[in-house]
Coordinates of N, CA and C in Angstrom, one line a residue:
Chain L
M1 N 0.8 -1.2 0.0 CA 0.0 0.0 0.0 C 0.9 1.2 0.0
S2 N 0.5 2.3 -0.8 CA 1.4 3.4 -0.9 C 1.2 4.3 0.4
K3 N 2.3 4.9 0.8 CA 2.2 5.7 2.0 C 2.1 7.2 1.6
S4 N 1.5 8.0 2.6 CA 1.2 9.4 2.2 C 2.4 10.3 1.9
L5 N 3.6 9.9 2.4 CA 4.7 10.7 2.2 C 5.8 10.0 1.4
E6 N 5.4 9.0 0.6 CA 6.3 8.2 -0.3 C 7.0 9.2 -1.2
G7 N 8.3 9.1 -1.2 CA 9.1 9.9 -2.1 C 9.4 11.3 -1.6
R8 N 8.9 11.6 -0.4 CA 9.1 13.0 0.2 C 10.4 13.0 1.0
L9 N 11.0 14.1 1.0 CA 12.3 14.3 1.7 C 12.1 15.3 2.9
A10 N 12.5 14.9 4.1 CA 12.2 15.7 5.3 C 13.4 15.9 6.1
V11 N 13.6 17.1 6.5 CA 14.7 17.4 7.5 C 14.0 17.5 8.9
V12 N 14.5 16.9 9.9 CA 14.0 17.0 11.3 C 15.2 17.3 12.2
T13 N 15.1 18.4 12.9 CA 16.2 18.7 13.8 C 15.9 18.2 15.2
G14 N 16.9 18.0 16.0 CA 16.7 17.4 17.3 C 16.1 16.0 17.3
A15 N 16.5 15.3 16.3 CA 15.9 14.0 15.9 C 16.4 12.8 16.8
S16 N 17.3 13.1 17.7 CA 17.9 11.9 18.5 C 17.1 11.5 19.7
R17 N 16.1 12.3 20.0 CA 15.2 12.0 21.2 C 14.0 12.8 21.2
G18 N 13.0 12.3 22.0 CA 11.8 13.1 22.3 C 11.0 13.3 21.0
I19 N 10.4 14.5 21.0 CA 9.4 14.8 19.9 C 10.1 14.7 18.5
G20 N 11.3 15.1 18.4 CA 12.1 15.0 17.1 C 12.3 13.6 16.7
Y21 N 12.7 12.8 17.6 CA 12.9 11.3 17.3 C 11.6 10.7 16.8
F22 N 10.5 10.9 17.5 CA 9.3 10.2 17.1 C 8.7 10.9 15.9
T23 N 8.9 12.2 15.7 CA 8.5 12.8 14.4 C 9.2 12.2 13.2
A24 N 10.5 12.1 13.4 CA 11.3 11.5 12.3 C 10.8 10.0 12.0
L25 N 10.6 9.3 13.1 CA 10.1 7.9 12.9 C 8.8 7.9 12.2
A26 N 7.9 8.8 12.6 CA 6.5 8.8 12.1 C 6.6 9.2 10.6
L27 N 7.4 10.2 10.3 CA 7.5 10.6 8.9 C 8.1 9.5 8.0
A28 N 9.1 8.8 8.5 CA 9.6 7.6 7.8 C 8.6 6.5 7.6
S29 N 7.8 6.3 8.7 CA 6.8 5.3 8.6 C 5.7 5.6 7.5
E30 N 5.6 6.9 7.2 CA 4.7 7.3 6.1 C 5.4 7.3 4.7
G31 N 6.7 6.8 4.7 CA 7.4 6.6 3.5 C 8.4 7.7 3.1
A32 N 8.6 8.7 4.0 CA 9.5 9.8 3.7 C 11.0 9.3 3.9
H33 N 11.9 9.9 3.2 CA 13.3 9.8 3.6 C 13.6 10.9 4.5
V34 N 14.1 10.6 5.7 CA 14.3 11.6 6.7 C 15.8 12.0 6.9
I35 N 16.1 13.2 6.8 CA 17.5 13.7 7.1 C 17.4 14.1 8.6
A36 N 18.0 13.3 9.4 CA 17.8 13.4 10.8 C 19.0 14.1 11.4
C37 N 18.8 15.3 12.0 CA 19.9 16.1 12.5 C 19.9 16.1 14.1
A38 N 21.0 16.0 14.7 CA 21.1 16.1 16.1 C 22.6 16.0 16.5
R39 N 22.9 16.4 17.8 CA 24.2 16.3 18.2 C 24.6 14.9 18.6
T40 N 23.6 14.1 19.2 CA 23.9 12.8 19.8 C 23.9 11.7 18.8
V41 N 25.1 11.2 18.4 CA 25.2 10.2 17.4 C 24.5 8.9 17.8
G42 N 24.6 8.5 19.1 CA 23.9 7.3 19.6 C 22.4 7.4 19.4
G43 N 21.8 8.5 19.6 CA 20.4 8.7 19.5 C 20.0 8.6 18.0
L44 N 20.8 9.1 17.1 CA 20.5 9.1 15.7 C 20.6 7.6 15.2
E45 N 21.6 6.9 15.7 CA 21.8 5.5 15.3 C 20.6 4.6 15.8
E46 N 20.1 4.9 17.0 CA 18.9 4.2 17.5 C 17.7 4.5 16.6
L47 N 17.6 5.8 16.1 CA 16.5 6.2 15.2 C 16.6 5.4 13.9
D48 N 17.8 5.4 13.4 CA 18.1 4.6 12.1 C 17.7 3.2 12.2
D49 N 18.0 2.6 13.4 CA 17.6 1.2 13.6 C 16.1 1.0 13.6
A50 N 15.5 2.0 14.3 CA 14.0 1.9 14.4 C 13.3 2.1 13.1
I51 N 13.9 3.0 12.3 CA 13.3 3.2 10.9 C 13.5 2.0 10.0
K52 N 14.7 1.4 10.1 CA 14.9 0.1 9.4 C 14.0 -1.0 9.8
A53 N 13.8 -1.1 11.1 CA 12.9 -2.1 11.7 C 11.5 -1.9 11.2
D54 N 11.1 -0.6 11.1 CA 9.7 -0.3 10.7 C 9.5 -0.7 9.2
G55 N 10.6 -0.5 8.4 CA 10.6 -1.1 7.1 C 9.9 -0.2 6.0
N56 N 9.6 1.0 6.3 CA 8.9 1.9 5.3 C 9.9 2.9 4.7
G57 N 10.2 4.0 5.5 CA 11.0 5.0 5.0 C 12.5 4.7 5.2
S58 N 13.3 5.7 5.1 CA 14.7 5.6 5.3 C 15.3 6.9 5.9
A59 N 16.6 6.8 6.2 CA 17.1 8.0 6.9 C 18.6 8.3 6.5
T60 N 18.9 9.6 6.5 CA 20.3 10.0 6.4 C 20.6 10.7 7.7
L61 N 21.7 10.3 8.4 CA 22.0 10.8 9.7 C 23.0 11.9 9.6
V62 N 22.7 13.0 10.2 CA 23.6 14.2 10.2 C 23.9 14.7 11.6
P63 N 25.0 14.2 12.1 CA 25.4 14.7 13.5 C 25.8 16.1 13.3
M64 N 25.2 17.0 14.0 CA 25.5 18.4 13.9 C 25.0 19.2 15.2
D65 N 25.6 20.3 15.4 CA 25.2 21.2 16.5 C 24.4 22.4 15.9
L66 N 23.2 22.6 16.3 CA 22.4 23.7 15.7 C 22.9 25.0 16.1
A67 N 23.9 25.1 17.0 CA 24.5 26.3 17.4 C 25.6 26.7 16.4
D68 N 25.9 25.8 15.5 CA 26.9 26.0 14.4 C 26.2 26.4 13.2
M69 N 26.1 27.8 13.0 CA 25.4 28.3 11.8 C 26.0 27.9 10.5
G70 N 27.3 27.8 10.5 CA 27.9 27.3 9.2 C 27.5 25.9 8.9
A71 N 27.3 25.1 9.9 CA 26.8 23.7 9.6 C 25.4 23.7 9.0
I72 N 24.6 24.6 9.5 CA 23.2 24.7 8.9 C 23.3 25.2 7.5
D73 N 24.2 26.1 7.2 CA 24.3 26.5 5.7 C 24.8 25.3 4.9
R74 N 25.8 24.6 5.5 CA 26.3 23.4 4.7 C 25.3 22.3 4.5
L75 N 24.4 22.2 5.5 CA 23.3 21.2 5.3 C 22.5 21.5 4.1
G76 N 22.1 22.8 3.9 CA 21.3 23.2 2.7 C 22.1 22.9 1.5
G77 N 23.4 23.2 1.5 CA 24.2 23.0 0.3 C 24.3 21.5 -0.1
S78 N 24.4 20.7 1.0 CA 24.5 19.2 0.8 C 23.2 18.6 0.2
I79 N 22.1 19.1 0.8 CA 20.8 18.6 0.3 C 20.6 19.0 -1.2
F80 N 21.0 20.2 -1.5 CA 20.9 20.7 -2.9 C 21.7 19.8 -3.9
K81 N 22.9 19.5 -3.4 CA 23.8 18.7 -4.3 C 23.2 17.3 -4.5
R82 N 22.7 16.7 -3.5 CA 22.3 15.3 -3.5 C 20.9 15.1 -4.1
W83 N 20.0 16.0 -3.7 CA 18.5 15.8 -4.0 C 17.9 17.0 -4.8
G84 N 18.5 18.2 -4.7 CA 18.0 19.3 -5.5 C 16.7 19.9 -5.0
K85 N 16.2 19.4 -3.9 CA 14.9 19.9 -3.3 C 14.7 19.4 -1.9
L86 N 13.7 20.0 -1.3 CA 13.3 19.5 0.1 C 11.8 19.6 0.2
D87 N 11.1 18.7 0.8 CA 9.7 18.7 0.9 C 9.2 19.2 2.3
I88 N 10.0 18.8 3.3 CA 9.5 19.0 4.7 C 10.6 19.5 5.6
M89 N 10.4 20.5 6.4 CA 11.3 20.9 7.4 C 10.6 21.0 8.7
V90 N 11.1 20.2 9.7 CA 10.5 20.2 11.0 C 11.6 20.8 11.9
A91 N 11.5 22.1 12.3 CA 12.5 22.7 13.2 C 12.1 22.4 14.7
N92 N 12.7 21.4 15.2 CA 12.3 20.9 16.5 C 13.3 21.2 17.6
A93 N 14.6 21.2 17.2 CA 15.7 21.2 18.2 C 15.5 22.5 19.1
G94 N 15.7 22.3 20.4 CA 15.6 23.4 21.3 C 16.2 23.1 22.6
V95 N 16.6 24.1 23.3 CA 17.1 24.0 24.7 C 16.3 24.8 25.6
L96 N 16.2 24.3 26.9 CA 15.4 25.0 27.9 C 16.2 26.1 28.5
G97 N 17.5 25.9 28.7 CA 18.3 26.9 29.5 C 18.1 26.6 30.9
V98 N 17.9 27.6 31.7 CA 17.7 27.4 33.2 C 16.5 28.1 33.6
V99 N 15.7 27.4 34.4 CA 14.5 27.9 35.0 C 14.9 28.8 36.1
S100 N 14.7 30.1 35.9 CA 15.3 31.1 36.9 C 14.7 32.5 36.7
P101 N 14.7 33.3 37.7 CA 14.3 34.7 37.5 C 15.1 35.3 36.4
L102 N 14.5 36.2 35.5 CA 15.3 36.8 34.5 C 16.5 37.5 35.0
A103 N 16.3 38.2 36.1 CA 17.4 39.0 36.6 C 18.6 38.2 37.1
H104 N 18.4 36.9 37.3 CA 19.4 36.0 37.8 C 20.1 35.2 36.7
L105 N 19.5 35.2 35.5 CA 20.1 34.4 34.4 C 21.5 34.8 34.0
E106 N 22.3 33.8 33.8 CA 23.6 34.1 33.3 C 23.5 34.5 31.8
A107 N 24.3 35.4 31.4 CA 24.2 35.9 30.0 C 24.4 34.7 29.0
K108 N 25.4 33.9 29.3 CA 25.7 32.8 28.4 C 24.5 31.8 28.2
V109 N 23.7 31.6 29.3 CA 22.6 30.8 29.2 C 21.5 31.4 28.3
F110 N 21.2 32.7 28.6 CA 20.2 33.4 27.7 C 20.7 33.3 26.3
E111 N 21.9 33.6 26.0 CA 22.4 33.6 24.6 C 22.4 32.3 24.0
Q112 N 22.6 31.2 24.8 CA 22.6 29.9 24.2 C 21.1 29.5 23.8
V113 N 20.2 29.8 24.7 CA 18.8 29.6 24.4 C 18.4 30.3 23.1
M114 N 18.8 31.6 23.0 CA 18.4 32.3 21.8 C 19.1 31.8 20.5
T115 N 20.3 31.4 20.7 CA 21.1 30.8 19.5 C 20.4 29.6 19.0
V116 N 20.2 28.6 19.9 CA 19.7 27.3 19.4 C 18.2 27.4 19.0
N117 N 17.4 28.1 19.8 CA 16.0 28.1 19.6 C 15.5 29.1 18.5
V118 N 16.2 30.3 18.4 CA 15.7 31.3 17.5 C 16.7 31.5 16.3
T119 N 17.9 31.8 16.6 CA 18.8 32.0 15.4 C 19.0 30.8 14.5
A120 N 19.0 29.6 15.1 CA 19.2 28.4 14.3 C 17.9 28.2 13.5
T121 N 16.7 28.5 14.0 CA 15.5 28.3 13.3 C 15.5 29.3 12.1
W122 N 15.9 30.5 12.3 CA 15.9 31.5 11.2 C 17.0 31.0 10.2
R123 N 18.1 30.5 10.7 CA 19.1 30.1 9.7 C 18.7 28.9 8.9
L124 N 17.9 28.0 9.5 CA 17.3 26.9 8.8 C 16.4 27.4 7.7
I125 N 15.6 28.3 8.0 CA 14.7 28.9 7.0 C 15.5 29.5 5.9
R126 N 16.5 30.2 6.2 CA 17.3 30.9 5.2 C 18.0 29.8 4.3
S127 N 18.5 28.7 5.0 CA 19.3 27.7 4.2 C 18.3 26.8 3.4
L128 N 17.1 26.5 3.9 CA 16.3 25.5 3.3 C 15.1 26.0 2.5
E129 N 14.8 27.3 2.6 CA 13.7 27.8 1.8 C 13.9 27.6 0.3
P130 N 15.1 27.9 -0.2 CA 15.3 27.7 -1.6 C 15.0 26.3 -2.1
L131 N 15.3 25.3 -1.2 CA 15.1 23.9 -1.5 C 13.6 23.5 -1.4
L132 N 12.9 24.1 -0.4 CA 11.5 23.9 -0.2 C 10.7 24.5 -1.4
L133 N 11.2 25.5 -2.0 CA 10.6 26.1 -3.2 C 10.7 25.3 -4.4
Q134 N 11.6 24.3 -4.4 CA 11.8 23.4 -5.5 C 10.8 22.2 -5.4
S135 N 10.1 22.1 -4.2 CA 9.1 21.1 -4.0 C 7.7 21.6 -4.5
D136 N 6.9 20.7 -4.9 CA 5.5 21.1 -5.3 C 4.7 21.3 -4.1
A137 N 5.2 20.9 -2.9 CA 4.4 21.1 -1.7 C 5.3 21.2 -0.5
G138 N 6.1 22.3 -0.4 CA 7.0 22.4 0.7 C 6.3 22.7 2.0
R139 N 6.7 22.1 3.1 CA 6.0 22.2 4.3 C 7.0 22.5 5.5
G140 N 6.7 23.5 6.3 CA 7.5 23.9 7.4 C 6.7 23.8 8.7
V141 N 7.3 23.1 9.7 CA 6.6 23.0 11.0 C 7.7 23.5 12.0
L142 N 7.3 24.5 12.8 CA 8.2 25.1 13.8 C 7.7 24.7 15.2
I143 N 8.5 24.0 16.0 CA 8.0 23.6 17.3 C 8.1 24.8 18.3
S144 N 7.0 25.1 18.8 CA 6.9 26.2 19.8 C 6.6 25.7 21.2
S145 N 6.0 26.5 22.0 CA 5.6 26.1 23.3 C 4.5 26.9 23.9
G146 N 3.7 26.4 24.8 CA 2.7 27.2 25.4 C 3.2 28.4 26.1
V147 N 4.5 28.3 26.6 CA 5.0 29.4 27.4 C 5.3 30.7 26.5
A148 N 5.2 30.5 25.2 CA 5.3 31.6 24.3 C 4.1 32.6 24.6
H149 N 3.0 32.0 25.1 CA 1.8 32.8 25.3 C 1.6 33.1 26.8
T150 N 1.9 32.1 27.6 CA 1.7 32.3 29.1 C 2.8 33.1 29.7
C151 N 4.0 33.1 29.1 CA 5.1 33.9 29.7 C 5.2 33.6 31.2
R152 N 5.3 32.3 31.5 CA 5.3 31.8 32.9 C 6.6 32.3 33.6
P153 N 6.4 32.8 34.9 CA 7.5 33.3 35.6 C 8.7 32.3 35.7
F154 N 9.9 32.7 35.6 CA 11.1 31.9 35.7 C 11.4 31.2 34.4
W155 N 10.6 31.2 33.4 CA 10.8 30.5 32.2 C 11.2 31.6 31.1
G156 N 11.7 32.7 31.5 CA 11.8 33.9 30.6 C 12.6 33.7 29.3
A157 N 13.7 33.1 29.4 CA 14.5 32.9 28.2 C 13.8 32.0 27.2
Y158 N 13.3 30.9 27.8 CA 12.6 29.9 26.9 C 11.4 30.5 26.3
A159 N 10.6 31.2 27.1 CA 9.4 31.9 26.7 C 9.7 32.9 25.6
A160 N 10.7 33.7 25.8 CA 11.0 34.7 24.8 C 11.5 34.1 23.5
S161 N 12.2 33.0 23.6 CA 12.7 32.3 22.4 C 11.6 31.7 21.6
K162 N 10.6 31.1 22.3 CA 9.5 30.5 21.6 C 8.5 31.5 21.0
S163 N 8.4 32.7 21.7 CA 7.6 33.8 21.1 C 8.3 34.2 19.8
A164 N 9.6 34.2 19.8 CA 10.3 34.6 18.6 C 10.2 33.6 17.5
V165 N 10.2 32.3 17.9 CA 10.0 31.2 16.9 C 8.6 31.4 16.3
E166 N 7.6 31.7 17.0 CA 6.3 31.8 16.5 C 6.2 33.1 15.5
A167 N 6.9 34.1 15.9 CA 7.0 35.3 15.0 C 7.7 34.9 13.7
L168 N 8.7 34.1 13.8 CA 9.4 33.7 12.6 C 8.4 32.9 11.7
G169 N 7.7 32.0 12.3 CA 6.8 31.1 11.5 C 5.7 31.9 10.9
R170 N 5.1 32.9 11.6 CA 4.1 33.7 11.1 C 4.6 34.6 9.9
T171 N 5.7 35.1 10.2 CA 6.3 36.0 9.1 C 6.7 35.2 7.9
W172 N 7.2 34.0 8.1 CA 7.6 33.2 7.0 C 6.4 32.8 6.2
A173 N 5.3 32.4 6.9 CA 4.1 32.1 6.2 C 3.6 33.2 5.3
G174 N 3.7 34.4 5.8 CA 3.2 35.6 5.0 C 4.1 35.8 3.8
E175 N 5.4 35.6 4.0 CA 6.3 35.8 2.9 C 6.2 34.8 1.8
T176 N 5.7 33.6 2.2 CA 5.6 32.5 1.2 C 4.2 32.2 0.8
A177 N 3.3 33.2 1.1 CA 1.9 33.0 0.8 C 1.6 32.8 -0.7
H178 N 2.5 33.3 -1.5 CA 2.2 33.2 -3.0 C 2.9 32.0 -3.5
T179 N 3.5 31.1 -2.7 CA 4.2 29.9 -3.1 C 3.4 28.7 -2.6
P180 N 3.9 27.5 -3.0 CA 3.2 26.2 -2.4 C 3.7 26.0 -1.0
I181 N 4.6 26.7 -0.4 CA 5.1 26.4 0.9 C 4.0 26.8 1.9
K182 N 3.8 25.8 2.9 CA 2.8 26.1 4.0 C 3.6 25.9 5.3
V183 N 3.4 26.9 6.2 CA 4.1 26.9 7.5 C 3.2 26.8 8.7
T184 N 3.5 26.0 9.6 CA 2.6 25.8 10.8 C 3.5 25.9 12.1
N185 N 3.1 26.7 13.0 CA 3.7 26.7 14.4 C 3.0 25.6 15.1
F186 N 3.7 24.9 16.0 CA 3.1 23.8 16.7 C 3.5 23.8 18.2
D187 N 2.4 23.9 19.0 CA 2.6 23.9 20.5 C 2.3 22.5 21.0
P188 N 3.4 21.8 21.4 CA 3.1 20.4 21.9 C 2.6 20.3 23.3
G189 N 2.6 21.4 24.0 CA 2.2 21.4 25.4 C 3.2 20.5 26.3
R190 N 2.8 20.3 27.5 CA 3.7 19.5 28.3 C 3.8 18.0 27.9
T191 N 4.9 17.5 27.6 CA 5.1 16.2 27.0 C 6.2 15.4 27.9
R192 N 6.1 14.1 27.8 CA 7.0 13.3 28.6 C 8.4 13.2 27.9
T193 N 9.1 14.3 28.0 CA 10.4 14.4 27.4 C 11.5 14.7 28.4
A194 N 12.8 14.5 27.9 CA 13.9 14.8 28.8 C 13.9 16.3 29.2
M195 N 13.4 17.2 28.3 CA 13.4 18.6 28.6 C 12.4 18.9 29.7
R196 N 11.3 18.2 29.7 CA 10.3 18.3 30.7 C 10.8 17.8 32.1
A197 N 11.6 16.7 32.0 CA 12.2 16.2 33.2 C 13.2 17.2 33.8
Q198 N 13.9 17.9 32.9 CA 14.8 18.9 33.4 C 14.1 20.1 34.1
A199 N 13.0 20.5 33.5 CA 12.2 21.6 34.0 C 11.5 21.3 35.3
A200 N 10.9 20.1 35.3 CA 10.0 19.8 36.5 C 10.2 18.3 36.8
P201 N 11.3 17.9 37.4 CA 11.6 16.5 37.6 C 10.5 15.7 38.3
A202 N 9.8 16.3 39.2 CA 8.8 15.6 40.0 C 7.5 15.4 39.3
K203 N 7.3 16.1 38.1 CA 6.0 16.0 37.4 C 6.1 15.2 36.2
I204 N 7.2 14.6 35.9 CA 7.3 13.8 34.6 C 6.8 12.4 34.9
R205 N 5.7 12.1 34.3 CA 5.2 10.7 34.4 C 4.4 10.5 33.1
Chain Y
M1 N -1.3 13.4 37.0 CA -1.7 13.5 35.5 C -0.6 12.9 34.7
T2 N -0.9 12.0 33.8 CA 0.1 11.4 32.9 C 0.3 12.3 31.7
L3 N 1.5 12.7 31.4 CA 1.8 13.5 30.3 C 1.8 12.7 29.0
P4 N 1.4 13.3 27.9 CA 1.5 12.5 26.6 C 2.9 12.1 26.2
H5 N 3.0 11.0 25.6 CA 4.3 10.5 25.1 C 4.6 11.3 23.8
P6 N 5.9 11.5 23.6 CA 6.2 12.2 22.3 C 5.7 11.6 21.1
S7 N 5.5 10.3 21.1 CA 5.0 9.7 19.9 C 3.5 10.1 19.6
E8 N 2.8 10.5 20.6 CA 1.4 11.0 20.4 C 1.5 12.4 19.8
V9 N 2.5 13.2 20.2 CA 2.7 14.5 19.6 C 3.1 14.4 18.2
A10 N 4.0 13.5 17.9 CA 4.5 13.3 16.6 C 3.4 12.9 15.6
A11 N 2.5 12.2 16.1 CA 1.4 11.7 15.2 C 0.5 12.9 14.7
K12 N 0.6 14.0 15.5 CA -0.2 15.2 15.1 C 0.6 16.1 14.2
I13 N 1.9 15.9 14.2 CA 2.8 16.8 13.3 C 2.8 16.3 11.9
V14 N 2.7 15.0 11.7 CA 2.8 14.4 10.4 C 1.8 14.9 9.4
P15 N 0.5 15.0 9.8 CA -0.5 15.5 8.8 C -0.2 17.0 8.4
L16 N 0.5 17.7 9.2 CA 0.8 19.1 8.8 C 1.9 19.2 7.8
T17 N 2.5 18.0 7.5 CA 3.6 18.0 6.4 C 3.1 17.4 5.1
D18 N 1.8 17.0 5.1 CA 1.2 16.3 4.0 C 1.0 17.3 2.8
P19 N 1.3 16.9 1.6 CA 1.0 17.8 0.5 C -0.4 18.3 0.4
A20 N -1.3 17.5 0.9 CA -2.8 17.9 0.9 C -3.1 18.9 1.9
Y21 N -2.2 19.1 2.9 CA -2.5 20.1 3.9 C -2.3 21.5 3.4
Q22 N -3.2 22.4 3.4 CA -3.2 23.7 2.7 C -3.2 24.9 3.7
E23 N -3.2 24.7 5.0 CA -3.2 25.9 5.9 C -1.8 26.4 6.0
S24 N -1.7 27.7 6.3 CA -0.4 28.3 6.5 C -0.5 29.5 7.5
G25 N 0.5 29.7 8.3 CA 0.5 30.8 9.3 C -0.4 30.6 10.5
R26 N -0.7 29.4 10.8 CA -1.5 29.2 12.0 C -0.8 28.4 13.0
L27 N -1.4 28.3 14.2 CA -0.8 27.6 15.4 C -1.6 26.3 15.7
F28 N -0.9 25.2 15.7 CA -1.6 24.0 16.1 C -1.3 23.7 17.6
V29 N -2.4 23.6 18.4 CA -2.2 23.4 19.8 C -2.5 21.9 20.1
F30 N -1.5 21.2 20.5 CA -1.7 19.7 20.7 C -2.7 19.4 21.8
R31 N -2.7 20.1 22.9 CA -3.6 19.8 24.0 C -5.0 20.0 23.6
E32 N -5.3 20.9 22.7 CA -6.7 21.2 22.3 C -7.0 20.5 21.0
D33 N -6.0 19.9 20.4 CA -6.1 19.2 19.1 C -6.8 20.1 18.1
K34 N -6.2 21.3 18.0 CA -6.9 22.4 17.2 C -5.9 23.3 16.6
L35 N -6.3 23.8 15.3 CA -5.5 24.8 14.7 C -6.1 26.2 15.1
K36 N -5.3 27.1 15.5 CA -5.8 28.4 15.9 C -5.2 29.5 15.0
D37 N -6.0 30.6 14.9 CA -5.6 31.8 14.1 C -4.8 32.7 15.0
Y38 N -3.9 33.5 14.4 CA -3.3 34.6 15.1 C -4.1 35.9 14.7
R39 N -3.9 36.9 15.5 CA -4.5 38.2 15.2 C -3.8 38.7 14.0
L40 N -4.6 39.1 13.0 CA -3.9 39.6 11.7 C -3.5 41.1 11.9
P41 N -2.5 41.5 11.2 CA -2.2 42.9 11.2 C -3.3 43.8 10.8
E42 N -3.5 45.0 11.4 CA -4.6 45.9 11.0 C -4.2 46.7 9.8

């Protein structure tokens, strides 16, 4: 039976665990070839094994740090050389930083959250939009968070970064309205992930 | 309260990547299983 994403090419960042891992697996299960990006090689290899065991899609593993903007640019170049287009981009990789009053946050923590969550998302858009435009149905999904709207105390860096991610998604949707590209911001809510365990260890179940 | 597993979240992301999906510039809220509109510029 044909799968809904047969022949589609998808980039998923943060694909070694959590929502990124299972999104990559689900896309592959629908027949997509997934370019799985993450820092943790072991997690990527586990994903590759799971995709092979599922027997539908396939994967290319790209160990990379989303804080490395040059690597994001090179990713776009490599995809262009090998495939000449991209159908799906799921910008999922993100870091929580530290749950702390804004006035107590270390500058390096705030800057890291902004770099990985915001600047890398913009850089992905810049690097991959030309490839998505080569698809007949380019799709972008940017993973946000409910704190982008609730601005929960002590979650300031993360909340600000996810507000910025949503602004990127909305702006990008407007800029590509005349093209086949469709962009969706996605709020997963509280989920059983390592990030949630870091933020609220007693509440992860 | 049991939090949803990431595989449940992933299952809601996949349809948003389908060529047949035609919405753009909206927010999908997993807990409400709903697409929401943003306030448009005046």
